[in-house]
Coordinates of C-alpha atoms and ligand atoms in Angstrom, one line a residue:
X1 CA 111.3 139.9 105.6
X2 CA 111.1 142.8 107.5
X3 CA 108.2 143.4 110.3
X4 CA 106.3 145.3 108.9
X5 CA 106.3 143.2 105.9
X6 CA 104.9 139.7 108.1
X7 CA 102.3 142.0 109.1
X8 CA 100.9 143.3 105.8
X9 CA 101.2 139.3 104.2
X10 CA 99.3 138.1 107.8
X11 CA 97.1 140.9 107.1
X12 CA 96.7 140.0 103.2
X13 CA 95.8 136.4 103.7
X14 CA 93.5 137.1 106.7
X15 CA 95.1 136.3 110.1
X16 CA 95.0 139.3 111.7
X17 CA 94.3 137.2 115.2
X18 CA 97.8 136.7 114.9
X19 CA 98.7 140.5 115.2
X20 CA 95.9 141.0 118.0
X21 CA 97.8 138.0 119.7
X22 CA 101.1 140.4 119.5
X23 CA 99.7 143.2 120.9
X24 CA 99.6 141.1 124.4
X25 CA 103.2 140.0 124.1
X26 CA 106.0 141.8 125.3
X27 CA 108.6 142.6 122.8
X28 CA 110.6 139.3 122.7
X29 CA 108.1 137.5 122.3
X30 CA 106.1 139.0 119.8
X31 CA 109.2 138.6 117.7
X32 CA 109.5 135.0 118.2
X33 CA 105.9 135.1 117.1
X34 CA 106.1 137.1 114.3
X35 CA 109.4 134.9 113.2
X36 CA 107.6 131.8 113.3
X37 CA 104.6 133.5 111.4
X38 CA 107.2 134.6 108.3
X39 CA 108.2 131.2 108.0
X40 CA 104.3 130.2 107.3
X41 CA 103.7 129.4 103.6
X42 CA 102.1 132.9 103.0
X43 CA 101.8 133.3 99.6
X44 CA 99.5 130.5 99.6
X45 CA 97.9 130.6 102.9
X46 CA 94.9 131.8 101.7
X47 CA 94.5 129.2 98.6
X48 CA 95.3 126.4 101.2
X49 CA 92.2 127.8 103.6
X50 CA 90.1 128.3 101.0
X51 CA 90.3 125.5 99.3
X52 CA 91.0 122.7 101.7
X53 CA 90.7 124.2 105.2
X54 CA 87.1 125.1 104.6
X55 CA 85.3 123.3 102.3
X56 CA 88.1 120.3 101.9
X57 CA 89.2 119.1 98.1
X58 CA 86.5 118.6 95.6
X59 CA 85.7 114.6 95.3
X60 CA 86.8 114.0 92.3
X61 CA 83.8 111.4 91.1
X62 CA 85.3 107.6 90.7
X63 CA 85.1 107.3 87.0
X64 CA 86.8 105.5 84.3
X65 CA 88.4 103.7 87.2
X66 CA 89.2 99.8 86.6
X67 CA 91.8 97.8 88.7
X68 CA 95.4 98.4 88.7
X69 CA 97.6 96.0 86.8
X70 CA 100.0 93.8 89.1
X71 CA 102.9 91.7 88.4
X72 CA 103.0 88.4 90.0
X73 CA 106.2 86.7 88.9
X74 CA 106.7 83.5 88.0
X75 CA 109.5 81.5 89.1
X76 CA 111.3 82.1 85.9
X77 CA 110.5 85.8 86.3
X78 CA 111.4 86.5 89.6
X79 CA 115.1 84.9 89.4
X80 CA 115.6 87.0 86.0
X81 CA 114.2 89.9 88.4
X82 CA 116.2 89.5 91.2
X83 CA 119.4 88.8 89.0
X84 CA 118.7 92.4 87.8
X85 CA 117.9 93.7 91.0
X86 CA 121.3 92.5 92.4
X87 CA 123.7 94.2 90.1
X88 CA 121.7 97.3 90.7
X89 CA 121.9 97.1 94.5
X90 CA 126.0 95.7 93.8
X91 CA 126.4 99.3 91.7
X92 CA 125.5 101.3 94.7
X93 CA 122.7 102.8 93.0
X94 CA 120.3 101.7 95.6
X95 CA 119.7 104.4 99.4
X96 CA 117.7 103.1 101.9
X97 CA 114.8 105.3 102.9
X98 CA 112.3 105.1 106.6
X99 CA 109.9 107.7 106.6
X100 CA 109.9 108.1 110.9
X101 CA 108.1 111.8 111.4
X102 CA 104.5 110.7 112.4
X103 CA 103.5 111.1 115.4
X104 CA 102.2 107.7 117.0
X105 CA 99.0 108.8 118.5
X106 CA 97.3 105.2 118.1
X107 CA 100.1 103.7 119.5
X108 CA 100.7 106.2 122.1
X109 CA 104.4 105.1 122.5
X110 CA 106.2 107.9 124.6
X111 CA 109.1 108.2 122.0
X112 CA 109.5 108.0 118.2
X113 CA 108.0 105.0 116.9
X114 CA 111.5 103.5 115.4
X115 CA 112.4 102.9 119.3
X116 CA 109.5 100.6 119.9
X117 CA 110.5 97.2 120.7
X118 CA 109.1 95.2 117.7
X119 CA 110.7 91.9 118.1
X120 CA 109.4 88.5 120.2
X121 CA 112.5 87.6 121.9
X122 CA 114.8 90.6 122.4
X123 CA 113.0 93.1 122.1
X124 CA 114.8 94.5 119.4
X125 CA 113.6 98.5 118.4
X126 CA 112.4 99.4 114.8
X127 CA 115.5 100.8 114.1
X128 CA 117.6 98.3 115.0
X129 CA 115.2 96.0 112.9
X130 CA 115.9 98.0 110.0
X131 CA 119.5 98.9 110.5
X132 CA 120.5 95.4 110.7
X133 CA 118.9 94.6 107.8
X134 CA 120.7 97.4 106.3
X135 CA 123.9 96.0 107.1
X136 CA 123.5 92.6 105.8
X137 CA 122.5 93.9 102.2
X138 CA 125.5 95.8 102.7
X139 CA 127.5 93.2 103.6
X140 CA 125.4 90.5 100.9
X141 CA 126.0 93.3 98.2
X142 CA 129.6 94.3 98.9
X143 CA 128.7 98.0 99.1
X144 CA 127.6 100.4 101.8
X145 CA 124.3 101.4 101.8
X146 CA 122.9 104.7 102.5
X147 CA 120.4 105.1 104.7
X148 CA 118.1 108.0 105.5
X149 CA 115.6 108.9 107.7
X150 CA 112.7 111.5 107.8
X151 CA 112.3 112.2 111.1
X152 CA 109.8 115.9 112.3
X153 CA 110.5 119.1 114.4
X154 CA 108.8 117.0 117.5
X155 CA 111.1 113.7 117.5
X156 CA 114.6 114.9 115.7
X157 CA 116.5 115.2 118.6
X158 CA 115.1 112.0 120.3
X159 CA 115.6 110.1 117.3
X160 CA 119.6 111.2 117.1
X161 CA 120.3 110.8 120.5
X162 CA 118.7 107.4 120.3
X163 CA 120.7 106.3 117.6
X164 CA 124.5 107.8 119.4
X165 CA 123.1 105.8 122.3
X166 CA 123.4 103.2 120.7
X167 CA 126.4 103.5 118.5
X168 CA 124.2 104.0 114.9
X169 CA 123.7 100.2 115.4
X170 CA 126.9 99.5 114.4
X171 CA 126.5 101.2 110.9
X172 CA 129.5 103.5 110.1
X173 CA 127.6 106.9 111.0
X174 CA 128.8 108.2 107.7
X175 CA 126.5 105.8 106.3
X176 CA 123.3 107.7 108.0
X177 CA 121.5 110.4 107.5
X178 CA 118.7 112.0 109.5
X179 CA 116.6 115.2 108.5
X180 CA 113.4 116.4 109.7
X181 CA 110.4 116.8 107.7
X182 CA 108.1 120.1 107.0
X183 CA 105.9 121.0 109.0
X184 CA 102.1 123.1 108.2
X185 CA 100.5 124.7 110.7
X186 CA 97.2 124.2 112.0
X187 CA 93.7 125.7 111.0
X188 CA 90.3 126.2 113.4
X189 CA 87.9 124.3 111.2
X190 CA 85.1 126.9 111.5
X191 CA 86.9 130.2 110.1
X192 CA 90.2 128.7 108.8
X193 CA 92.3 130.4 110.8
X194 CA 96.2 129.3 111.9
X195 CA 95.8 127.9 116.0
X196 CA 97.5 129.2 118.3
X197 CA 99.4 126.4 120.7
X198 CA 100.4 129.2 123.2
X199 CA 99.9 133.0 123.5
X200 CA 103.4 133.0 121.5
X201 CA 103.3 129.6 119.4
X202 CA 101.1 128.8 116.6
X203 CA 100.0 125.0 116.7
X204 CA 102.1 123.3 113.8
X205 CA 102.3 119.3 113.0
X206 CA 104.0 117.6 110.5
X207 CA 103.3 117.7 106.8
X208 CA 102.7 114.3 105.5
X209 CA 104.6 111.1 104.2
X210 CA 103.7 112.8 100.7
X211 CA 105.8 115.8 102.6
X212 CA 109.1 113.4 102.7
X213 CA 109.8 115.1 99.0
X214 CA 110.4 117.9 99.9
X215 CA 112.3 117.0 103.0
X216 CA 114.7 115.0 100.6
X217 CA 115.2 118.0 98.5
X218 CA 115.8 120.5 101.7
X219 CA 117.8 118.2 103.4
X220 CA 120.6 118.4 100.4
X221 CA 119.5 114.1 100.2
X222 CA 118.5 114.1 96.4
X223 CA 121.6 116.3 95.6
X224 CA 124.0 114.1 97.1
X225 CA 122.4 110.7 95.9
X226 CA 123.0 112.0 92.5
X227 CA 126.4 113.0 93.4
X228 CA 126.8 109.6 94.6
X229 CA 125.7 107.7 91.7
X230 CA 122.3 106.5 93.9
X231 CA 119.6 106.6 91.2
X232 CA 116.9 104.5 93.2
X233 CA 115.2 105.2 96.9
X234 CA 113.7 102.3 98.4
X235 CA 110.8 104.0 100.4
X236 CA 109.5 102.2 103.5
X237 CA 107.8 103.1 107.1
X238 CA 108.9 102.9 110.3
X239 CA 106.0 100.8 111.7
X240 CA 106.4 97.7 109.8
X241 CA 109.5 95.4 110.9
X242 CA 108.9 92.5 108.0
X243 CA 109.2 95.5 105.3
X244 CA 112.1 94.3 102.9
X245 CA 114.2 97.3 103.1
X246 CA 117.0 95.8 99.8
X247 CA 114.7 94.0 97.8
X248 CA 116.6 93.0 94.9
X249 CA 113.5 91.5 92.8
X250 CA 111.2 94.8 93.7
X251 CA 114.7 96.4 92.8
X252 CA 114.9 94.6 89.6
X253 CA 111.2 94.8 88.3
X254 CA 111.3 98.3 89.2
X255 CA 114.8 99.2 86.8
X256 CA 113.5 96.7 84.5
X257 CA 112.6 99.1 81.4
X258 CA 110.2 96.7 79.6
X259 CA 108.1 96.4 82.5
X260 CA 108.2 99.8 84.5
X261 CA 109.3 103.6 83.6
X262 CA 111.4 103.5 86.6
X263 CA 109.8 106.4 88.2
X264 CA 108.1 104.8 91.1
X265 CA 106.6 101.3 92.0
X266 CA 104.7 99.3 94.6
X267 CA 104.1 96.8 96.5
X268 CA 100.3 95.1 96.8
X269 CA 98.9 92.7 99.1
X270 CA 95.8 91.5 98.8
X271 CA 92.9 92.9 100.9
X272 CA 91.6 90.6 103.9
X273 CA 88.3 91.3 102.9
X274 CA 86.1 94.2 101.4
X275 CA 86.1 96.5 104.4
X276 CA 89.7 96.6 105.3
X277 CA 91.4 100.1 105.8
X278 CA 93.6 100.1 102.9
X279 CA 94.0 102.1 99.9
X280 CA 93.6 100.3 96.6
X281 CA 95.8 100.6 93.5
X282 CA 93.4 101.4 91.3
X283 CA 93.7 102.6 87.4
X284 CA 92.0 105.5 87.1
X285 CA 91.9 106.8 82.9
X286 CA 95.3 106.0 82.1
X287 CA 97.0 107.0 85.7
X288 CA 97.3 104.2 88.5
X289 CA 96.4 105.5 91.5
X290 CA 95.6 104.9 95.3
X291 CA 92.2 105.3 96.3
X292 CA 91.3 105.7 100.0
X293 CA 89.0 103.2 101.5
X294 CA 87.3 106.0 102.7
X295 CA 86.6 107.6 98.9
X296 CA 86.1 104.3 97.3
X297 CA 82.2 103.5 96.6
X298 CA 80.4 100.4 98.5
X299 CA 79.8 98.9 94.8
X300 CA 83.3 98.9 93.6
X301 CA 84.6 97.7 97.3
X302 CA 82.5 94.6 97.2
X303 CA 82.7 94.3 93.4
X304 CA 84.4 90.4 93.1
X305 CA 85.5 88.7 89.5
X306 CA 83.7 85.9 88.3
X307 CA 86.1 83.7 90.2
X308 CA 85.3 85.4 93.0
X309 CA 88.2 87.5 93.9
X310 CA 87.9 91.1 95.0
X311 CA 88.0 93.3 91.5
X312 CA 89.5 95.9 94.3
X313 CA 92.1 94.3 96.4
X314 CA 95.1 95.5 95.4
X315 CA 96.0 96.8 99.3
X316 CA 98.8 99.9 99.3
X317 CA 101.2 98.3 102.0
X318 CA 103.4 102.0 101.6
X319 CA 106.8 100.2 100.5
X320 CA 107.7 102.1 97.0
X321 CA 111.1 102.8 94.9
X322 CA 111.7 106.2 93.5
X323 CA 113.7 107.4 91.1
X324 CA 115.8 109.9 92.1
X325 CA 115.2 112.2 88.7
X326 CA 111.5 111.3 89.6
X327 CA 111.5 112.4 92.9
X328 CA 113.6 115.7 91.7
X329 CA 110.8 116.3 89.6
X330 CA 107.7 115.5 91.8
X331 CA 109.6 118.4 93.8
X332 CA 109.8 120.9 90.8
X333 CA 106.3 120.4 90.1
X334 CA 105.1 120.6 93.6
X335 CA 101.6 119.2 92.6
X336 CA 101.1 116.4 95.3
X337 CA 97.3 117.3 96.9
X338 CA 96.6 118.6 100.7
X339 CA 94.2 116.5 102.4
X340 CA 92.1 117.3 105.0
X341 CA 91.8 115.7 108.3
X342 CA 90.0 116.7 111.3
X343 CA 91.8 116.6 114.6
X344 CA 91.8 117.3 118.2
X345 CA 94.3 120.2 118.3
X346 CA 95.0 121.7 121.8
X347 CA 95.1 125.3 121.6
X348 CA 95.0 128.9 123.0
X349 CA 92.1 131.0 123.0
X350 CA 92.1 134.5 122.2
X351 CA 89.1 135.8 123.1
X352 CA 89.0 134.3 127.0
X353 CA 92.8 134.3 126.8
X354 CA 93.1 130.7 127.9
X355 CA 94.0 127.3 126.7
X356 CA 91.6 124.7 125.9
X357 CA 92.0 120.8 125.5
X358 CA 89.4 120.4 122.7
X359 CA 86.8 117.2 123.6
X360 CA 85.6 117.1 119.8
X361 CA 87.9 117.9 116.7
X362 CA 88.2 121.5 116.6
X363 CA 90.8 121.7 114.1
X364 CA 92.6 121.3 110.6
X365 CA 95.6 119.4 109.9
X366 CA 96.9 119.4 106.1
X367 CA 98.8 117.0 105.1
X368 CA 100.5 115.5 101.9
X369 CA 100.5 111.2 100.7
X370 CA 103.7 110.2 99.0
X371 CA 101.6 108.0 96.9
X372 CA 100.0 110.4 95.4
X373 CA 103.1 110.7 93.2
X374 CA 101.8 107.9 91.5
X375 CA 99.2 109.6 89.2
X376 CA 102.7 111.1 87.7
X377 CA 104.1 107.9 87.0
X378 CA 104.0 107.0 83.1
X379 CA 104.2 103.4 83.6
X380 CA 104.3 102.0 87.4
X381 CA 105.0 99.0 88.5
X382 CA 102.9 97.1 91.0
X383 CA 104.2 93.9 92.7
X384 CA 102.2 91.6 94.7
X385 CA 103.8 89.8 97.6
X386 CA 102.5 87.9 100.6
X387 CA 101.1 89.7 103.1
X388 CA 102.1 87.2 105.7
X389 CA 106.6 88.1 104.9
X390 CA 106.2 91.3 104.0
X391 CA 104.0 93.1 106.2
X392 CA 103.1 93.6 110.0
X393 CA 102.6 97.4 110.7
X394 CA 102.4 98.3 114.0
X395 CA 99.8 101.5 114.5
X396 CA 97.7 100.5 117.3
X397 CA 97.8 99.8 121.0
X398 CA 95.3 96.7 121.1
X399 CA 93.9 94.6 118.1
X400 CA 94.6 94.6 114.4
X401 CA 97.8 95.9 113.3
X402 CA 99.3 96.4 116.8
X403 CA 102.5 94.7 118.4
X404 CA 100.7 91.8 119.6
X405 CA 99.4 90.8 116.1
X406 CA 103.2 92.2 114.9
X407 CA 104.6 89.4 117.3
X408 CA 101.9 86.6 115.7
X409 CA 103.4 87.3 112.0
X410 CA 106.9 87.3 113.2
X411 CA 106.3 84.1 114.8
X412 CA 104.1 83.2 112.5
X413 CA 106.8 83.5 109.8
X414 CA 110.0 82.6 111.0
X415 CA 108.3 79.4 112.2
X416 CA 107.4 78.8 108.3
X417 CA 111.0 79.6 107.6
X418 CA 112.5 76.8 110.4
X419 CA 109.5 74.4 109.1
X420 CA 110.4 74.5 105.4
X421 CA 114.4 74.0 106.7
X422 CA 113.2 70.6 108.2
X423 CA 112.1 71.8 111.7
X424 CA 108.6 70.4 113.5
X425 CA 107.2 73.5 114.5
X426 CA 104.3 73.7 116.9
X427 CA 101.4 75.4 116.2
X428 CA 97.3 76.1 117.0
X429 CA 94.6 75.1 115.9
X430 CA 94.5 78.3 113.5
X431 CA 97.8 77.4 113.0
X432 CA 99.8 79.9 114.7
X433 CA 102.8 79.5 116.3
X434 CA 103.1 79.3 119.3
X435 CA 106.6 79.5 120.3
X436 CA 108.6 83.7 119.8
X437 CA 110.7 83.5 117.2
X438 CA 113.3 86.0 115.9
X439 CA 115.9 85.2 113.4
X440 CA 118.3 88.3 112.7
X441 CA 119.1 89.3 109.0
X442 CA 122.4 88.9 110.2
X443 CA 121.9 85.4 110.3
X444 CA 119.9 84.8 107.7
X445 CA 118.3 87.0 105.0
X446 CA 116.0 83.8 103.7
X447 CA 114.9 80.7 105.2
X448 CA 117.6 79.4 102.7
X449 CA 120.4 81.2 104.2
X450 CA 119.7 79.3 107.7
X451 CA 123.0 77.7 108.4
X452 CA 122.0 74.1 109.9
X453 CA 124.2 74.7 113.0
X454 CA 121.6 77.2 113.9
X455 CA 118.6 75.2 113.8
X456 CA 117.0 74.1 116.4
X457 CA 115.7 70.3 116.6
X458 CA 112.4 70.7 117.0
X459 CA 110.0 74.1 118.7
X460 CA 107.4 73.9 121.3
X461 CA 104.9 75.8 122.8
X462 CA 106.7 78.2 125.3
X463 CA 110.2 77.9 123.6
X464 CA 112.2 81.2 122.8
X465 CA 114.4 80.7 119.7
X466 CA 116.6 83.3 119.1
X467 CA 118.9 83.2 115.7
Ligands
UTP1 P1 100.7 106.9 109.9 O1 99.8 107.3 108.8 O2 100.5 105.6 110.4 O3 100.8 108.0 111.0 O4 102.2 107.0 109.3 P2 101.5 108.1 112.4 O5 101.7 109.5 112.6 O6 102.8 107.3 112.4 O7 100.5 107.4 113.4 P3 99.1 108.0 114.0 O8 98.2 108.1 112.8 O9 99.4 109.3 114.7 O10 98.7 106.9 114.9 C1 102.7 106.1 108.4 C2 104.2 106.3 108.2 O11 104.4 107.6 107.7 C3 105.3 108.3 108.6 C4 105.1 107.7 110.0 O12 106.3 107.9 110.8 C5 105.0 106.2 109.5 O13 106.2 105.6 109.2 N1 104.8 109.7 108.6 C6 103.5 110.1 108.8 C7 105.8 110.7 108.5 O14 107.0 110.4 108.4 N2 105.4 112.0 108.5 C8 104.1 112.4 108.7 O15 103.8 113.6 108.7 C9 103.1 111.4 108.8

């Protein structure tokens, strides 16, 4: 696209503030400028501000909804699942997948997330969590698995160098991939125009989870699963260290053609209680879908059974398999929603020619949900699992979901796995443990795998048990 060209499409879909913001550049930069502008999504700038910058997506109204349907397994079930599940994984059919491109703010970690040391005892980062994890299915499953990681524009090169630093965790590097995510830019929520960060720069972030499509198709990742004979993508996020990254029973329901389509399942966990910030599976017609917490009425968040149960409480913990045909095809269609969230977005102002640090949110960011994909899905699969093995996010600094309630379910879990081997644990009055725990997949993979050389005779209150 030629100069003259950016300037008629900025001019078409109304962001003419960008050429005034050229006229005060000398040449060079006006050109960076006016590069970075071409690469905007022009064609449908205008649709984007019109219809979700300004007035946000229409609600659709919560009808015909009714709960999702779950699988909970049965003993029976889950070994015929996981029996299933292993000759999938033992094909090679099965690529690891971290989604690593947010940007933290809650947590306000100076680097990507994945560094963050999650674990009680060594400290061990995110992912180094994941990657030994990665190895032992590898190993367990005689056959290297591929991993890839989303990563954005902001943390790429941190996130590369911190994996060469540190060898690729051992993994043979061929056996990683990184590639950064889209990015959108951002809007001033009053007249819907692009920010600018700097007199030069216009004020982009990241486009999503949902955007990790798209980022799999650009990245040349879909095209060389297939290549590769990798048919399934087992989707997880960076923040949670007890996610299951090779789960051969999830694995197993989910290519398990009487009881899903294969394009994408779920995990569940049941909700604490009415009001926690989760998404819900929900059905909704004849589509499963999440709903927010936020779009979900009082009435149907409090609605219990007649044994008392939440109707509602099928939590969206973000761990999902995709098909790689179905994610090819999510990508052709291109039909995954923008929301809309208000932010804080730093930015330089025309008019006075200076930057401001907004104290309110000023701005628009758009971005996509990868579980959104789901109201594609003919038949999904939804699996509930406990809450207390399979997931410990960490978002924020202090409280709920942060690294010191992480370190509680670690604890909290690998004491339960040293207990049912035979071990006294200590413990609370709430029943916590009280000892840090950590036992490496390496070492073990299930409480079962614990060889009895490695446990300990009994754990106290201040003891440190690494395995
Ligand atoms: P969150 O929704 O928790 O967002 O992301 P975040 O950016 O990490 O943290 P906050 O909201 O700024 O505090 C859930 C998962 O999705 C990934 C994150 O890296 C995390 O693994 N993600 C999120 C992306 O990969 N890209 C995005 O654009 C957004």
């Amino acid at each position: 696209m030629d100069t003259e060209q950016i300037r008629s499409r900025l001019k078409a879909c109304g962001q003419d503030h960008i050429l005034e913001a050229c006229e005060k550049l000398d040449p060079a930069r006006r050109s960076a400028l006016l590069e970075q502008a071409s690469r905007l999504p022009l064609d449908s700038l205008r649709e984007l501000i019109d219809s979700f910058v300004l007035k946000g997506a229409a609600d659709e109204p919560c009808t015909a909804i009714s709960p999702a349907v779950v699988t909970m397994p049965d003993a029976a079930l889950a070994a015929e699942l996981t029996a299933r599940g292993e000759q999938v994984i033992r094909d090679g059919r099965v690529a690891a997948f971290t989604v690593a491109g947010g940007q933290g703010t809650r947590l306000g970690w100076g680097g990507p997330k994945g560094t963050y040391p999650a674990t009680p005892v060594s400290g061990k980062p995110l992912f180094r969590v994941f990657a030994e994890q990665i190895e032992a299915a590898s190993i367990a499953w005689d056959t290297p698995i591929r991993w890839y990681i989303m990563t954005s524009e902001a943390n790429d090169s941190a996130t590369r160098s911190f994996f060469a630093d540190n060898n690729w965790f051992g993994l043979p590097r061929t056996q990683v991939m990184l590639f950064p995510q889209g990015m959108m830019p951002c809007f001033d929520r009053g007249n819907g125009n692009v920010l600018l960060e700097a007199p030069d720069r216009i004020a982009m972030s990241p486009d999503g989870h949902g955007g990790s499509i798209a980022a799999l198709h650009a990245s040349g990742a879909l095209e060389e699963m297939s290549v590769l004979g990798i048919d399934t993508i087992s989707y997880f996020q960076v923040d949670n260290p007890l996610s299951s990254v090779i789960d051969p029973l999830f694995i197993g329901l989910h290519s398990d053609p009487d009881r899903s389509s294969g394009e994408m399942s779920s995990k569940m966990v049941p909700k604490r209680e009415s009001a926690e910030k989760v998404g819900v599976f929900c059905r909704v017609g004849e589509r499963t879908q999440v709903i927010e917490y936020s779009d979900m009425p009082e009435s149907l968040m409090t609605e219990v059974d007649d044994d008392g149960r939440l109707r509602y409480d099928a939590g969206n913990i973000a761990i999902h398999l995709l098909g790689v045909e179905f994610a090819n095809r999510v990508f052709e269609e291109n039909e995954l929603p923008w929301h809309r969230a208000l932010k804080k977005v730093p930015c330089f102002d025309l008019e006075t020619q200076s930057q401001t640090t907004p104290e309110f949110p000023n701005g628009v960011k758009l971005e996509r949900f990868i579980f959104d994909a789901l109201s594609l899905v003919s038949r999904p699969a939804i699996l509930e699992v406990d809450r207390s093995m399979e997931f410990a996010p960490i978002k924020n600094a202090t409280g709920q979901d942060s690294p010191e309630s992480c370190r509680q379910a670690q604890n909290d879990l690998y004491g339960d796995w040293l207990a049912s081997r035979g071990v006294d644990v200590t413990r609370d009055g709430n029943g916590h443990v009280l000892a840090d725990i950590e036992i490496s997949p390496l070492s073990a993979m299930t409480s079962e795998q614990l060889q009895p050389e490695d446990l300990p005779a009994a754990v106290g209150s201040d003891d440190r048990i690494l395995i």
